[in-house]
Coordinates of C-alpha atoms in Angstrom, one line a residue:
M1 CA -27.4 22.0 -15.4
I2 CA -31.1 20.9 -14.5
S3 CA -34.2 22.7 -15.1
S4 CA -37.5 21.7 -13.8
K5 CA -41.0 22.1 -14.7
T6 CA -43.4 22.3 -11.1
T7 CA -47.0 20.9 -11.2
N8 CA -49.1 19.9 -8.1
K9 CA -51.0 17.5 -10.3
G10 CA -50.5 13.5 -9.6
L11 CA -48.4 10.6 -11.0
E12 CA -51.0 10.8 -14.2
N13 CA -49.4 14.0 -15.6
N14 CA -45.8 12.9 -15.2
L15 CA -45.1 13.6 -18.6
S16 CA -45.9 17.2 -18.1
Q17 CA -43.6 17.5 -15.3
A18 CA -40.5 16.0 -16.6
D19 CA -37.4 17.6 -15.5
K20 CA -34.7 17.9 -18.2
V21 CA -31.6 17.2 -17.2
V22 CA -28.1 17.7 -19.1
L23 CA -26.1 14.3 -19.1
L24 CA -22.6 13.9 -18.9
D25 CA -21.8 13.8 -22.3
G26 CA -24.0 16.5 -23.1
R27 CA -27.1 15.4 -24.0
I28 CA -30.3 16.7 -22.7
I29 CA -33.2 13.9 -21.8
E30 CA -36.4 14.3 -19.8
I31 CA -36.8 12.2 -16.6
S32 CA -39.9 11.7 -14.1
I33 CA -39.9 10.5 -10.7
G34 CA -42.1 6.9 -11.0
Q35 CA -41.4 6.3 -14.3
L36 CA -38.9 3.7 -16.1
H37 CA -36.4 5.5 -18.6
S38 CA -34.8 3.4 -21.6
L39 CA -31.9 5.2 -22.7
T40 CA -29.0 4.7 -24.9
D41 CA -25.3 5.8 -24.1
R42 CA -22.7 7.1 -26.2
D43 CA -21.6 3.5 -27.5
G44 CA -25.2 2.7 -28.7
N45 CA -26.0 0.4 -25.9
S46 CA -29.6 0.7 -24.4
T47 CA -29.7 1.0 -20.5
Q48 CA -32.4 1.6 -18.1
L49 CA -33.0 4.2 -15.4
R50 CA -35.1 2.3 -12.9
L51 CA -36.8 5.4 -11.6
D52 CA -40.1 3.9 -11.5
T53 CA -39.4 2.4 -7.8
L54 CA -39.5 5.9 -6.5
K55 CA -42.8 7.5 -5.1
T56 CA -43.8 10.9 -4.8
E57 CA -45.6 10.6 -1.6
N58 CA -42.4 9.3 0.0
A59 CA -40.0 12.2 1.0
F60 CA -36.7 9.8 1.2
H61 CA -37.9 8.7 -2.5
E62 CA -38.4 12.3 -3.5
S63 CA -34.7 13.1 -2.3
I64 CA -33.2 10.0 -3.8
Y65 CA -34.7 11.5 -7.1
T66 CA -33.3 14.9 -6.5
C67 CA -29.6 13.5 -6.1
I68 CA -30.0 11.4 -9.3
K69 CA -30.9 14.5 -11.4
T70 CA -27.5 16.0 -10.2
T71 CA -25.6 12.7 -10.7
L72 CA -26.5 12.2 -14.0
A73 CA -25.0 15.3 -15.0
T74 CA -21.8 14.4 -13.5
H75 CA -21.5 10.4 -13.9
S76 CA -21.8 8.0 -16.4
I77 CA -25.3 6.9 -17.5
S78 CA -24.1 3.1 -16.5
Y79 CA -22.9 4.6 -13.4
N80 CA -26.6 5.8 -12.3
R81 CA -27.8 2.9 -13.6
T82 CA -26.1 0.2 -11.2
I83 CA -27.1 3.1 -8.5
L84 CA -30.8 3.1 -9.2
Y85 CA -30.9 -1.1 -9.9
A86 CA -29.3 -0.9 -6.3
V87 CA -32.0 1.2 -4.8
M88 CA -34.6 -0.7 -6.5
H89 CA -33.6 -4.2 -4.9
W90 CA -33.0 -2.0 -1.3
L91 CA -36.3 -0.6 -1.6
E92 CA -38.0 -3.8 -2.5
L93 CA -37.2 -5.4 0.8
P94 CA -39.9 -6.0 3.1
E95 CA -38.5 -3.7 5.9
M96 CA -38.2 -1.1 3.4
Q97 CA -41.7 -1.0 1.7
F98 CA -43.1 1.8 3.7
T99 CA -39.9 3.5 4.9
S100 CA -39.1 7.0 4.8
H101 CA -36.3 7.6 7.3
I102 CA -33.1 5.8 7.1
D103 CA -31.1 5.0 10.4
I104 CA -28.4 2.3 11.2
A105 CA -30.8 -0.6 11.2
E106 CA -31.8 0.3 7.5
I107 CA -28.4 0.7 5.8
N108 CA -27.6 -2.6 7.4
L109 CA -30.4 -4.1 5.3
L110 CA -28.2 -3.1 2.3
N111 CA -26.1 -6.5 3.3
N112 CA -29.4 -8.3 2.2
I113 CA -29.1 -7.1 -1.6
P114 CA -26.9 -8.6 -4.2
M115 CA -23.2 -7.7 -3.3
D116 CA -22.6 -5.8 -6.5
Y117 CA -25.2 -3.3 -5.7
R118 CA -24.6 -3.3 -2.0
A119 CA -22.2 0.0 -1.6
F120 CA -23.5 1.8 -4.5
V121 CA -26.1 3.5 -2.3
I122 CA -23.8 4.9 0.1
P123 CA -22.3 7.6 -2.1
L124 CA -26.3 8.4 -2.7
L125 CA -27.2 8.6 0.8
R126 CA -24.0 10.7 1.4
R127 CA -25.5 13.3 -1.4
I128 CA -28.3 13.8 0.4
S129 CA -27.1 14.1 3.6
A130 CA -24.6 17.0 1.7
L131 CA -27.9 18.4 0.2
Q132 CA -29.5 18.2 3.7
L133 CA -32.5 16.4 2.2
S134 CA -35.0 14.5 3.9
G135 CA -34.6 11.1 5.2
L136 CA -31.7 10.3 7.1
S137 CA -31.2 10.1 10.9
E138 CA -28.7 12.0 13.2
S139 CA -26.8 8.6 13.4
A140 CA -26.9 7.7 9.5
I141 CA -25.8 11.4 8.9
D142 CA -22.7 11.0 11.2
F143 CA -21.8 7.4 9.6
L144 CA -22.1 8.7 6.3
K145 CA -19.9 11.7 7.0
H146 CA -17.4 10.3 9.3
S147 CA -17.2 6.6 8.2
H148 CA -13.6 5.7 9.5
R149 CA -14.7 6.4 13.2
W150 CA -16.9 3.5 12.7
E151 CA -13.8 1.2 11.5
E152 CA -13.8 -0.9 14.6
K153 CA -17.2 -1.1 16.0
S154 CA -17.9 -4.6 17.1
N155 CA -21.3 -4.4 15.6
G156 CA -20.5 -3.0 12.1
A157 CA -21.8 -5.4 9.9
Y158 CA -22.2 -2.1 7.3
Y159 CA -18.3 -1.6 7.5
G160 CA -18.1 -3.7 4.3
L161 CA -20.3 -1.3 2.6
I162 CA -17.6 1.5 2.9
T163 CA -14.8 -1.0 1.9
N164 CA -16.6 -1.3 -1.3
D165 CA -17.8 2.1 -1.6
P166 CA -17.1 3.5 -5.2
E167 CA -16.3 6.8 -4.2
R168 CA -14.7 6.4 -0.8
G169 CA -13.7 2.7 -0.6
A170 CA -11.0 0.5 -1.9
L171 CA -9.6 1.5 -5.6
T172 CA -9.9 -0.7 -8.3
E173 CA -6.8 -1.9 -10.3
Q174 CA -7.8 0.5 -12.8
E175 CA -8.0 3.5 -10.6
T176 CA -4.7 2.7 -8.8
H177 CA -3.0 2.4 -11.7
N178 CA -4.4 5.7 -13.0
I179 CA -3.4 7.6 -9.9
H180 CA 0.2 6.2 -9.7
N181 CA 0.8 7.2 -13.7
Q182 CA -0.8 10.5 -12.9
L183 CA 1.3 11.0 -9.8
H184 CA 4.6 10.1 -11.5
R185 CA 3.9 12.6 -14.6
A186 CA 2.9 15.3 -12.5
Y187 CA 6.2 14.9 -10.4
S188 CA 8.7 14.4 -13.6
G189 CA 6.8 17.2 -15.1
G190 CA 7.4 19.8 -12.1
T191 CA 3.8 20.5 -11.4
I192 CA 3.9 18.9 -8.0
S193 CA 6.7 19.5 -5.5
L194 CA 8.9 16.6 -3.8
V195 CA 7.2 17.1 -0.6
D196 CA 3.6 16.8 -2.2
Y197 CA 4.8 13.9 -4.1
T198 CA 6.1 12.2 -0.8
L199 CA 3.3 12.9 1.2
C200 CA 1.1 11.1 -1.3
W201 CA 3.3 8.2 -1.7
F202 CA 3.3 7.9 1.9
F203 CA -0.4 7.6 2.3
I204 CA -0.5 5.4 -0.8
G205 CA 2.5 3.0 0.2
T206 CA 1.5 2.7 4.3
G207 CA -2.3 3.2 4.3
V208 CA -1.7 4.9 7.6
R209 CA -4.2 7.1 9.2
P210 CA -3.9 11.1 8.7
S211 CA -3.4 11.0 12.6
Q212 CA -0.7 8.6 12.4
A213 CA 1.1 10.5 9.5
R214 CA 0.8 13.5 11.8
R215 CA 2.6 12.2 14.5
M216 CA 5.6 10.9 12.6
K217 CA 9.0 12.7 13.0
K218 CA 12.1 13.0 11.4
K219 CA 13.8 10.5 13.4
D220 CA 10.9 8.0 12.6
V221 CA 12.4 7.1 9.2
I222 CA 15.3 4.9 9.2
I223 CA 17.3 4.7 6.4
H224 CA 19.3 1.2 6.0
S225 CA 20.6 1.8 2.7
T226 CA 20.2 4.4 0.0
E227 CA 21.3 2.1 -2.8
G228 CA 19.3 -0.6 -1.9
M229 CA 16.3 1.7 -1.0
E230 CA 16.0 0.1 2.6
V231 CA 13.8 2.1 5.1
T232 CA 11.9 1.2 8.2
L233 CA 9.1 3.5 9.2
K234 CA 8.1 3.3 13.0
V235 CA 4.6 4.1 12.7
P236 CA 2.8 5.4 16.0
L237 CA -0.2 3.2 17.1
A238 CA -3.4 5.9 16.4
K239 CA -5.3 4.5 19.3
G240 CA -3.9 4.1 22.4
E241 CA -5.6 2.2 25.5
M242 CA -4.7 4.4 28.6
T243 CA -1.1 4.3 27.8
V244 CA 1.2 6.9 28.8
A245 CA 4.2 6.2 26.3
M246 CA 3.6 6.7 22.4
E247 CA 3.7 3.1 20.9
Y248 CA 5.3 2.1 17.8
W249 CA 5.0 -0.8 15.1
S250 CA 7.8 -1.0 12.6
R251 CA 7.1 -1.2 8.9
R252 CA 9.2 -1.8 6.0
A253 CA 8.2 1.2 3.6
P254 CA 7.7 -0.2 -0.4
T255 CA 10.5 0.7 -2.9
V256 CA 8.7 3.9 -4.5
L257 CA 7.8 5.5 -1.1
A258 CA 11.5 4.6 0.2
E259 CA 13.1 6.3 -2.7
C260 CA 10.7 9.7 -2.1
L261 CA 11.8 9.4 1.4
I262 CA 15.6 9.1 0.9
S263 CA 15.2 12.1 -1.6
Y264 CA 12.8 13.8 0.5
L265 CA 15.0 13.6 3.6
E266 CA 18.1 14.8 1.5
S267 CA 16.5 18.0 0.6
P268 CA 17.9 21.0 2.1
A269 CA 14.6 22.1 3.9
M270 CA 14.8 18.3 5.7
K271 CA 18.5 18.5 6.2
A272 CA 18.1 22.1 8.2
K273 CA 15.4 20.0 10.7
S274 CA 16.3 18.1 13.8
N275 CA 15.1 14.6 14.3
E276 CA 12.8 15.8 16.7
D277 CA 10.5 17.7 14.0
P278 CA 7.7 16.5 12.2
L279 CA 8.1 14.5 9.2
F280 CA 5.2 16.5 7.3
D281 CA 4.8 20.1 8.5
T282 CA 1.1 20.7 8.8
A283 CA -1.1 22.2 11.5
S284 CA -3.3 19.2 11.9
S285 CA -3.9 15.6 10.9
K286 CA -7.1 16.9 9.1
A287 CA -4.7 19.5 7.0
L288 CA -2.4 16.6 6.2
G289 CA -5.2 14.5 4.9
S290 CA -6.9 17.3 3.0
R291 CA -3.3 18.4 1.6
M292 CA -2.8 14.9 0.0
S293 CA -6.3 14.9 -1.5
Y294 CA -6.0 18.0 -3.0
V295 CA -2.9 17.2 -4.7
I296 CA -4.5 14.4 -6.2
R297 CA -7.7 16.0 -6.9
R298 CA -5.7 18.3 -9.3
L299 CA -4.4 15.6 -11.6
D300 CA -6.2 14.3 -14.7
T301 CA -7.4 11.0 -12.8
Y302 CA -10.4 8.6 -14.3
S303 CA -12.5 6.2 -13.0
E304 CA -14.0 3.7 -15.4
R305 CA -16.3 2.7 -13.1
L306 CA -17.6 6.1 -12.1
G307 CA -17.2 7.8 -15.7
A308 CA -15.5 10.6 -13.5
K309 CA -12.8 11.9 -11.7
I310 CA -11.2 9.6 -8.8
P311 CA -12.4 10.9 -5.6
I312 CA -9.8 10.8 -3.0
T313 CA -9.3 10.7 0.6
P314 CA -6.4 9.2 2.8
Y315 CA -8.7 6.4 3.7
R316 CA -9.5 4.8 0.3
F317 CA -5.5 3.8 0.2
R318 CA -6.2 2.4 3.7
Y319 CA -8.8 0.6 2.5
T320 CA -7.2 -0.6 -0.8
L321 CA -4.1 -1.9 1.1
A322 CA -6.1 -4.4 3.4
T323 CA -8.3 -5.8 0.7
R324 CA -5.6 -6.6 -1.5
A325 CA -3.5 -7.9 1.1
L326 CA -6.5 -10.1 1.9
A327 CA -6.8 -11.3 -1.8
Q328 CA -3.3 -12.1 -1.5
G329 CA -4.0 -14.5 1.4
A330 CA -2.6 -12.7 4.1
S331 CA -4.3 -13.6 7.7
D332 CA -6.8 -11.4 9.6
Y333 CA -3.8 -10.9 12.1
E334 CA -1.5 -9.8 9.5
V335 CA -4.0 -7.4 8.0
A336 CA -4.2 -5.9 11.3
R337 CA -0.7 -5.5 11.8
L338 CA -0.5 -4.0 8.2
L339 CA -3.4 -1.3 9.4
T340 CA -1.6 -0.9 13.0
H341 CA -5.0 -2.6 14.5
R342 CA -4.6 -3.8 18.0
S343 CA -7.3 -6.5 17.6
T344 CA -8.7 -8.1 14.5
S345 CA -12.0 -7.2 15.2
C346 CA -12.6 -5.0 12.1
I347 CA -10.6 -7.2 9.7
Q348 CA -13.7 -9.8 9.4
F349 CA -15.9 -6.6 7.8
Y350 CA -12.8 -6.5 5.4
R351 CA -13.2 -9.8 4.6
A352 CA -16.9 -10.2 4.4
S353 CA -16.5 -7.3 1.8
M354 CA -15.0 -9.6 -0.7
P355 CA -17.1 -12.5 -1.7
E356 CA -14.6 -13.9 -3.9
L357 CA -12.6 -15.1 -0.5
Q358 CA -15.8 -16.6 0.9
K359 CA -15.8 -19.8 -1.2
P360 CA -15.5 -23.1 0.8
I361 CA -12.1 -24.0 0.5
R362 CA -13.2 -27.7 -0.1
E363 CA -15.2 -26.4 -2.9
A364 CA -12.4 -24.4 -4.8
L365 CA -9.6 -27.2 -4.3
G366 CA -11.8 -30.5 -4.5
K367 CA -8.8 -33.4 -4.5
E368 CA -6.0 -30.6 -4.7
M369 CA -6.8 -30.4 -0.5
T370 CA -3.9 -32.9 -0.7
Y371 CA -1.3 -30.3 -1.1
F372 CA -1.2 -29.8 2.5
A373 CA 1.7 -31.4 3.8
N374 CA 4.5 -31.2 6.5
A375 CA 7.4 -29.9 4.7
F376 CA 8.3 -27.9 1.7
Q377 CA 7.8 -29.7 -1.6
G378 CA 7.2 -26.9 -4.1
K379 CA 9.9 -26.5 -6.8
V380 CA 12.0 -23.4 -7.2
I381 CA 12.6 -21.3 -10.1
S382 CA 15.2 -18.4 -11.0
G383 CA 12.4 -16.0 -12.6
L384 CA 8.6 -16.0 -13.0
H385 CA 9.3 -17.0 -16.7
E386 CA 10.0 -20.3 -15.4
A387 CA 6.6 -20.8 -13.6
T388 CA 4.2 -23.1 -14.4
R389 CA 1.4 -20.6 -14.8
A390 CA 4.1 -18.1 -16.4
G391 CA 2.5 -15.0 -17.4
E392 CA -0.8 -15.0 -15.4
S393 CA -0.5 -12.1 -13.0
D394 CA -2.8 -14.0 -10.3
A395 CA -0.4 -16.5 -10.3
V396 CA 2.3 -14.0 -8.8
I397 CA 2.5 -14.7 -4.6
S398 CA 3.6 -11.7 -2.8
D399 CA 4.1 -10.8 0.8
F400 CA 2.3 -7.5 1.6
L401 CA 3.2 -7.7 5.4
R402 CA 6.9 -7.8 5.9
L403 CA 8.0 -7.4 2.0
M404 CA 5.2 -4.5 1.2
G405 CA 4.1 -6.5 -2.1
Q406 CA 7.5 -7.9 -3.3
P407 CA 6.9 -11.1 -5.2
V408 CA 8.3 -14.6 -3.5
G409 CA 7.3 -16.8 -6.0
A410 CA 4.4 -18.1 -8.1
C411 CA 1.3 -21.0 -7.7
G412 CA 1.3 -23.7 -10.0
T413 CA -2.3 -24.3 -9.4
R414 CA -5.4 -22.1 -10.2
A415 CA -7.2 -23.8 -7.1
E416 CA -8.6 -20.9 -4.9
C417 CA -7.4 -21.8 -1.5
H418 CA -6.8 -18.3 -0.1
Q419 CA -4.6 -19.2 2.8
N420 CA -2.2 -17.1 4.3
A421 CA 0.1 -16.7 1.4
P422 CA 3.4 -17.0 1.7
V423 CA 3.4 -18.6 5.2
A424 CA 1.2 -21.0 4.1
C425 CA 2.6 -21.9 1.1
L426 CA 6.0 -22.1 2.4
A427 CA 4.5 -24.8 5.2
G428 CA 4.2 -27.5 2.6
C429 CA 2.1 -26.7 -0.4
A430 CA 3.5 -28.9 -3.4
H431 CA 2.0 -26.0 -5.7
F432 CA 4.2 -23.0 -4.6
E433 CA 7.3 -22.4 -6.8
P434 CA 9.1 -20.0 -4.8
L435 CA 11.7 -17.5 -6.4
L436 CA 15.2 -18.1 -5.8
S437 CA 16.1 -14.2 -5.9
A438 CA 13.8 -13.3 -3.4
P439 CA 14.8 -11.5 -0.3
W440 CA 14.4 -14.6 1.9
E441 CA 16.8 -13.2 4.4
T442 CA 14.6 -10.4 5.1
L443 CA 11.5 -12.5 5.5
M444 CA 13.3 -14.9 7.9
A445 CA 14.3 -11.8 10.1
S446 CA 10.7 -10.7 9.8
L447 CA 9.3 -14.3 10.7
V448 CA 11.8 -14.3 13.7
A449 CA 10.9 -10.9 15.3
D450 CA 7.1 -11.7 14.8
Q451 CA 8.0 -15.0 16.6
E452 CA 9.8 -13.1 19.2
L453 CA 7.0 -10.9 19.7
E454 CA 4.6 -13.8 21.0
T455 CA 4.3 -14.9 24.5
E456 CA 1.8 -18.0 23.5
P457 CA 3.9 -21.1 23.0
R458 CA 1.3 -22.1 20.4
I459 CA 1.0 -19.1 18.3
R460 CA 4.7 -19.1 18.4
Q461 CA 4.9 -22.2 16.4
I462 CA 3.2 -20.8 13.6
N463 CA 6.0 -19.8 11.7
H464 CA 8.2 -23.0 12.2
S465 CA 7.6 -25.1 9.1
A466 CA 8.0 -21.7 6.8
M467 CA 11.2 -20.9 8.7
S468 CA 12.4 -24.5 7.8
A469 CA 11.2 -24.0 4.1
I470 CA 13.0 -20.8 4.1
Q471 CA 16.4 -22.6 5.2
Q472 CA 15.8 -25.0 2.3
I473 CA 15.3 -22.6 -0.4
I474 CA 18.6 -20.2 0.8
S475 CA 20.5 -23.5 0.7
L476 CA 18.9 -24.4 -2.5
R477 CA 20.0 -20.8 -3.9
T478 CA 23.5 -21.5 -2.5
E479 CA 23.7 -24.9 -4.5
S480 CA 23.0 -23.3 -7.7
E481 CA 25.1 -20.3 -7.4
E482 CA 28.1 -22.9 -6.4
V483 CA 27.3 -24.6 -9.7
V484 CA 27.1 -21.4 -11.7

């Protein structure tokens, strides 16, 4: 894909040592290290490749240039432009002026460049590592290759970079919908099996680590109702603290996954197995994760931000689940439970990776801070069409921890409070508009169960207001049904 002319002359002869590169759209261009290049994309939009920030006498800069020549052939011009702008901001930091060797400290410096650019450098560093080019320390290489191992390191300010990594971090809405649609199409068309379809949705719907999925047995899927698609999962904790017995946290399976698991367990092959047999029959957790990745990689997926197929790892669904739950207002404790973490130490890095969650509440709300009250004040609705902000997708309030994303109501204000929805909404927000049809009994049972798990009295009081509000909503629902 790439042909180069070599020369030992200096930068004054850049034009004669230009490298010819075939772009993703088939065009051939010439680029040189140390030069600013203006290009036009297929839609006629002008863009620039900031190769002028790279120096030939710096081995790490030359490694960056080598990788850019490959990504121009495999990714969109806009994606490469973003990488180079990110690199420019990074290399212009005072601490990076004369750096030719990257360690964890230099990776941490990415947190000092604009938020929109930070994570785009990580895939570039990963390519440098994969090609065994110059400029990376052993620690940096380990972080780039096994980033999930660094997930709960207490000094991991860099972890937000992984969460936002466009190739290994959380998926965008466009990417998520694309994967879902392609999976449905492949399964309905018979190109992937029920086993593989279920395996993919297991990672999508739970965000568990491959090691946890590998440890699960047939008996750990508890089907309460095949008609109502009510399925509970006993998910083993991945990281024990010198414990002898396996520890579990119960999780309700989202509807799509519940339907898959019910069909999967009813299949002849699974019916023939005992309850002690593995849920997914693979040799290792690595093989299980690789199998899921292989299934989705074969699909015709597309990422708008990359201009290429969507790279897939099991951990991408984990990061997506966490960031979406935070965006919906979940607390650090709830997200930790969702990810089966024993502590909330890692969640701060997920939250730090989402700048929209960092706005001070007083700035977002102003006078609307008065919505905090001692009792439930919101109005109930029979459907989302009755909501004050009907038709606005960001008005819908869902519960990710207990109801796996099921809508429970709507928010009647555009103020960005980022509280612990829906518990905080239930506990006194006048703008909360609960759905009468939401599974309030299920939510109540979950809150009661959470309360019983807590030993500290102060923490046990947290859900009291929300539980009281649920009782009021159930009473209102009963009254409306009697009127009808």
